[in-house]
Amino acid sequence: MNKIDTIIFDLGGVLIDWNPEYVFLDEFNGNREKMQWFFDNICTNDWNENQDAGYSMEKATEERVALFPEYEKHIRMFYGRWVEMLGEAIDGTVKILDTFIKSNDYKVVALTNWSAETFPIAINRFDFLQWFEGIIVSGEEKTRKPFDEIYHLTLKRFNIKAENSIFIDDNLRNIKAANNLGINGIHFKSPEQLIKQLKIYNINL
């Protein structure tokens, strides 16, 4: 096994809790089925990820309203109340990040699918985002995971050898894409699970 010298963290779902349910479950009066239908058909994950890749949130909103005028109120809420969807730090993972930073044994960077328009909100709220050597924000780069381009960009910008790195992400699709480029991956489910998975790479926290 190659010696690991770089840790690449995803942010949302790994270090930061983000969930549109925090806004929409109340709006749908606690009806999860109706809420999920809205996410599956109106403000879909693919639609949101297009903004993560740099598309204007205002344009995206207006286009979606034109397609589904009967859902105008809810569509405008998606970005209009985005701040309310941003939860707290995932403390267990932040402690793991802190351990890596203090050890000075690893290069520690982040790779996130995040709109450039909303990322400054996170920067202002979460001090630990200053700890990284650098952060690749998809919206700033006009591409996103799981496309090869953003992984190549991360490796090149921070002088990382794929085989010597571990990428931690809560989306298995993104892990598989990284694996295809020779990057080791851990599919994040919880801080406790992450600690166990890191041991596989002889990293004991």
GROMACS .gro file of C-alpha atoms in nm:
model
  205
    1MET     CA    1   0.000   0.000   0.000
    2ASN     CA    2   0.128   0.348  -0.093
    3LYS     CA    3   0.204   0.584   0.194
    4ILE     CA    4  -0.075   0.835   0.234
    5ASP     CA    5   0.044   1.195   0.254
    6THR     CA    6  -0.270   1.388   0.155
    7ILE     CA    7  -0.627   1.395   0.287
    8ILE     CA    8  -0.899   1.548   0.068
    9PHE     CA    9  -1.224   1.630   0.249
   10ASP     CA   10  -1.564   1.692   0.099
   11LEU     CA   11  -1.752   1.956   0.300
   12GLY     CA   12  -2.132   1.923   0.281
   13GLY     CA   13  -2.244   1.603   0.451
   14VAL     CA   14  -1.895   1.536   0.588
   15LEU     CA   15  -1.794   1.845   0.785
   16ILE     CA   16  -2.106   2.061   0.744
   17ASP     CA   17  -2.468   1.956   0.775
   18TRP     CA   18  -2.683   2.082   0.486
   19ASN     CA   19  -3.037   1.966   0.421
   20PRO     CA   20  -3.324   2.138   0.234
   21GLU     CA   21  -3.559   1.936   0.452
   22TYR     CA   22  -3.498   2.191   0.728
   23VAL     CA   23  -3.707   2.437   0.525
   24PHE     CA   24  -3.936   2.225   0.312
   25LEU     CA   25  -4.071   1.971   0.559
   26ASP     CA   26  -4.261   2.246   0.740
   27GLU     CA   27  -4.375   2.395   0.413
   28PHE     CA   28  -4.525   2.061   0.316
   29ASN     CA   29  -4.686   2.032   0.660
   30GLY     CA   30  -4.470   1.738   0.759
   31ASN     CA   31  -4.569   1.535   0.452
   32ARG     CA   32  -4.243   1.368   0.350
   33GLU     CA   33  -4.398   1.206   0.044
   34LYS     CA   34  -4.505   1.541  -0.102
   35MET     CA   35  -4.173   1.697  -0.012
   36GLN     CA   36  -3.980   1.416  -0.180
   37TRP     CA   37  -4.196   1.444  -0.491
   38PHE     CA   38  -4.101   1.811  -0.511
   39PHE     CA   39  -3.730   1.727  -0.483
   40ASP     CA   40  -3.762   1.445  -0.736
   41ASN     CA   41  -3.951   1.648  -0.994
   42ILE     CA   42  -3.915   2.024  -0.943
   43CYS     CA   43  -3.607   2.138  -0.749
   44THR     CA   44  -3.410   1.824  -0.826
   45ASN     CA   45  -3.061   1.730  -0.719
   46ASP     CA   46  -2.939   1.758  -1.080
   47TRP     CA   47  -3.089   2.106  -1.105
   48ASN     CA   48  -2.919   2.219  -0.784
   49GLU     CA   49  -2.587   2.067  -0.889
   50ASN     CA   50  -2.594   2.277  -1.205
   51GLN     CA   51  -2.567   2.583  -0.982
   52ASP     CA   52  -2.287   2.406  -0.793
   53ALA     CA   53  -2.107   2.403  -1.128
   54GLY     CA   54  -2.133   2.779  -1.162
   55TYR     CA   55  -2.475   2.846  -1.314
   56SER     CA   56  -2.654   3.157  -1.186
   57MET     CA   57  -2.899   3.084  -0.905
   58GLU     CA   58  -3.119   3.371  -1.021
   59LYS     CA   59  -3.136   3.241  -1.378
   60ALA     CA   60  -3.195   2.887  -1.258
   61THR     CA   61  -3.478   3.002  -1.034
   62GLU     CA   62  -3.652   3.206  -1.306
   63GLU     CA   63  -3.622   2.922  -1.557
   64ARG     CA   64  -3.770   2.675  -1.310
   65VAL     CA   65  -4.056   2.912  -1.223
   66ALA     CA   66  -4.135   2.944  -1.595
   67LEU     CA   67  -4.152   2.565  -1.623
   68PHE     CA   68  -4.355   2.509  -1.305
   69PRO     CA   69  -4.542   2.833  -1.228
   70GLU     CA   70  -4.776   2.656  -0.986
   71TYR     CA   71  -4.474   2.589  -0.763
   72GLU     CA   72  -4.330   2.941  -0.781
   73LYS     CA   73  -4.343   3.000  -0.406
   74HIS     CA   74  -4.154   2.679  -0.326
   75ILE     CA   75  -3.902   2.721  -0.608
   76ARG     CA   76  -3.810   3.072  -0.489
   77MET     CA   77  -3.768   2.938  -0.138
   78PHE     CA   78  -3.493   2.698  -0.245
   79TYR     CA   79  -3.230   2.968  -0.274
   80GLY     CA   80  -3.427   3.243  -0.101
   81ARG     CA   81  -3.410   3.050   0.226
   82TRP     CA   82  -3.088   2.862   0.156
   83VAL     CA   83  -2.925   2.989   0.476
   84GLU     CA   84  -3.189   2.802   0.678
   85MET     CA   85  -3.089   2.477   0.507
   86LEU     CA   86  -2.734   2.515   0.633
   87GLY     CA   87  -2.705   2.324   0.959
   88GLU     CA   88  -2.424   2.302   1.212
   89ALA     CA   89  -2.075   2.161   1.186
   90ILE     CA   90  -2.046   1.783   1.214
   91ASP     CA   91  -1.836   1.797   1.528
   92GLY     CA   92  -1.693   1.447   1.514
   93THR     CA   93  -1.547   1.506   1.169
   94VAL     CA   94  -1.419   1.851   1.264
   95LYS     CA   95  -1.224   1.683   1.547
   96ILE     CA   96  -1.075   1.440   1.295
   97LEU     CA   97  -0.980   1.732   1.070
   98ASP     CA   98  -0.824   1.908   1.368
   99THR     CA   99  -0.614   1.600   1.445
  100PHE     CA  100  -0.483   1.591   1.088
  101ILE     CA  101  -0.400   1.961   1.091
  102LYS     CA  102  -0.219   1.947   1.426
  103SER     CA  103  -0.018   1.639   1.330
  104ASN     CA  104   0.152   1.819   1.039
  105ASP     CA  105   0.196   1.476   0.883
  106TYR     CA  106  -0.049   1.533   0.598
  107LYS     CA  107  -0.141   1.786   0.335
  108VAL     CA  108  -0.510   1.860   0.401
  109VAL     CA  109  -0.732   2.015   0.134
  110ALA     CA  110  -1.102   2.024   0.051
  111LEU     CA  111  -1.299   1.952  -0.265
  112THR     CA  112  -1.663   2.057  -0.256
  113ASN     CA  113  -1.962   2.085  -0.484
  114TRP     CA  114  -2.087   2.426  -0.373
  115SER     CA  115  -2.223   2.733  -0.548
  116ALA     CA  116  -1.978   3.021  -0.555
  117GLU     CA  117  -2.270   3.247  -0.461
  118THR     CA  118  -2.340   3.076  -0.129
  119PHE     CA  119  -1.994   2.952  -0.029
  120PRO     CA  120  -1.897   3.285   0.134
  121ILE     CA  121  -2.177   3.225   0.386
  122ALA     CA  122  -2.007   2.902   0.495
  123ILE     CA  123  -1.664   3.067   0.507
  124ASN     CA  124  -1.800   3.331   0.744
  125ARG     CA  125  -1.979   3.080   0.963
  126PHE     CA  126  -1.728   2.796   1.002
  127ASP     CA  127  -1.380   2.889   1.126
  128PHE     CA  128  -1.238   2.545   1.044
  129LEU     CA  129  -1.266   2.621   0.672
  130GLN     CA  130  -0.958   2.840   0.726
  131TRP     CA  131  -0.754   2.537   0.834
  132PHE     CA  132  -0.718   2.384   0.488
  133GLU     CA  133  -0.417   2.436   0.268
  134GLY     CA  134  -0.673   2.514   0.001
  135ILE     CA  135  -1.032   2.449  -0.105
  136ILE     CA  136  -1.155   2.366  -0.454
  137VAL     CA  137  -1.509   2.507  -0.485
  138SER     CA  138  -1.694   2.369  -0.786
  139GLY     CA  139  -1.890   2.687  -0.850
  140GLU     CA  140  -1.569   2.887  -0.878
  141GLU     CA  141  -1.416   2.635  -1.118
  142LYS     CA  142  -1.729   2.595  -1.337
  143THR     CA  143  -1.722   2.219  -1.305
  144ARG     CA  144  -1.812   1.970  -1.033
  145LYS     CA  145  -1.782   1.619  -0.900
  146PRO     CA  146  -1.805   1.354  -1.036
  147PHE     CA  147  -1.647   1.491  -1.355
  148ASP     CA  148  -1.280   1.399  -1.405
  149GLU     CA  149  -1.181   1.761  -1.465
  150ILE     CA  150  -1.230   1.873  -1.106
  151TYR     CA  151  -1.028   1.582  -0.965
  152HIS     CA  152  -0.742   1.649  -1.208
  153LEU     CA  153  -0.756   2.015  -1.110
  154THR     CA  154  -0.732   1.928  -0.741
  155LEU     CA  155  -0.434   1.697  -0.793
  156LYS     CA  156  -0.250   1.952  -1.008
  157ARG     CA  157  -0.321   2.263  -0.799
  158PHE     CA  158  -0.199   2.108  -0.476
  159ASN     CA  159   0.072   1.886  -0.625
  160ILE     CA  160  -0.095   1.565  -0.508
  161LYS     CA  161  -0.016   1.214  -0.627
  162ALA     CA  162  -0.344   1.029  -0.664
  163GLU     CA  163  -0.217   0.704  -0.516
  164ASN     CA  164  -0.087   0.886  -0.207
  165SER     CA  165  -0.417   1.057  -0.128
  166ILE     CA  166  -0.748   0.970   0.037
  167PHE     CA  167  -1.069   1.142  -0.066
  168ILE     CA  168  -1.353   1.146   0.190
  169ASP     CA  169  -1.704   1.211   0.052
  170ASP     CA  170  -2.058   1.119   0.155
  171ASN     CA  171  -2.164   1.056  -0.206
  172LEU     CA  172  -2.058   0.714  -0.334
  173ARG     CA  173  -2.082   0.838  -0.693
  174ASN     CA  174  -1.804   1.088  -0.621
  175ILE     CA  175  -1.589   0.823  -0.452
  176LYS     CA  176  -1.617   0.591  -0.752
  177ALA     CA  177  -1.514   0.871  -0.985
  178ALA     CA  178  -1.208   0.941  -0.769
  179ASN     CA  179  -1.122   0.572  -0.757
  180ASN     CA  180  -1.127   0.559  -1.138
  181LEU     CA  181  -0.844   0.814  -1.137
  182GLY     CA  182  -0.636   0.622  -0.884
  183ILE     CA  183  -0.740   0.826  -0.580
  184ASN     CA  184  -0.814   0.622  -0.268
  185GLY     CA  185  -1.163   0.687  -0.134
  186ILE     CA  186  -1.366   0.655   0.183
  187HIS     CA  187  -1.745   0.673   0.156
  188PHE     CA  188  -1.834   0.880   0.460
  189LYS     CA  189  -2.125   0.770   0.679
  190SER     CA  190  -2.025   0.890   1.026
  191PRO     CA  191  -1.716   1.017   1.210
  192GLU     CA  192  -1.691   0.684   1.393
  193GLN     CA  193  -1.698   0.490   1.067
  194LEU     CA  194  -1.439   0.725   0.918
  195ILE     CA  195  -1.196   0.656   1.200
  196LYS     CA  196  -1.232   0.281   1.139
  197GLN     CA  197  -1.184   0.321   0.763
  198LEU     CA  198  -0.871   0.533   0.808
  199LYS     CA  199  -0.712   0.245   1.001
  200ILE     CA  200  -0.717   0.044   0.678
  201TYR     CA  201  -0.462   0.297   0.550
  202ASN     CA  202  -0.253   0.269   0.870
  203ILE     CA  203  -0.386   0.604   0.993
  204ASN     CA  204  -0.468   0.580   1.363
  205LEU     CA  205  -0.633   0.881   1.520
   0.00000   0.00000   0.00000
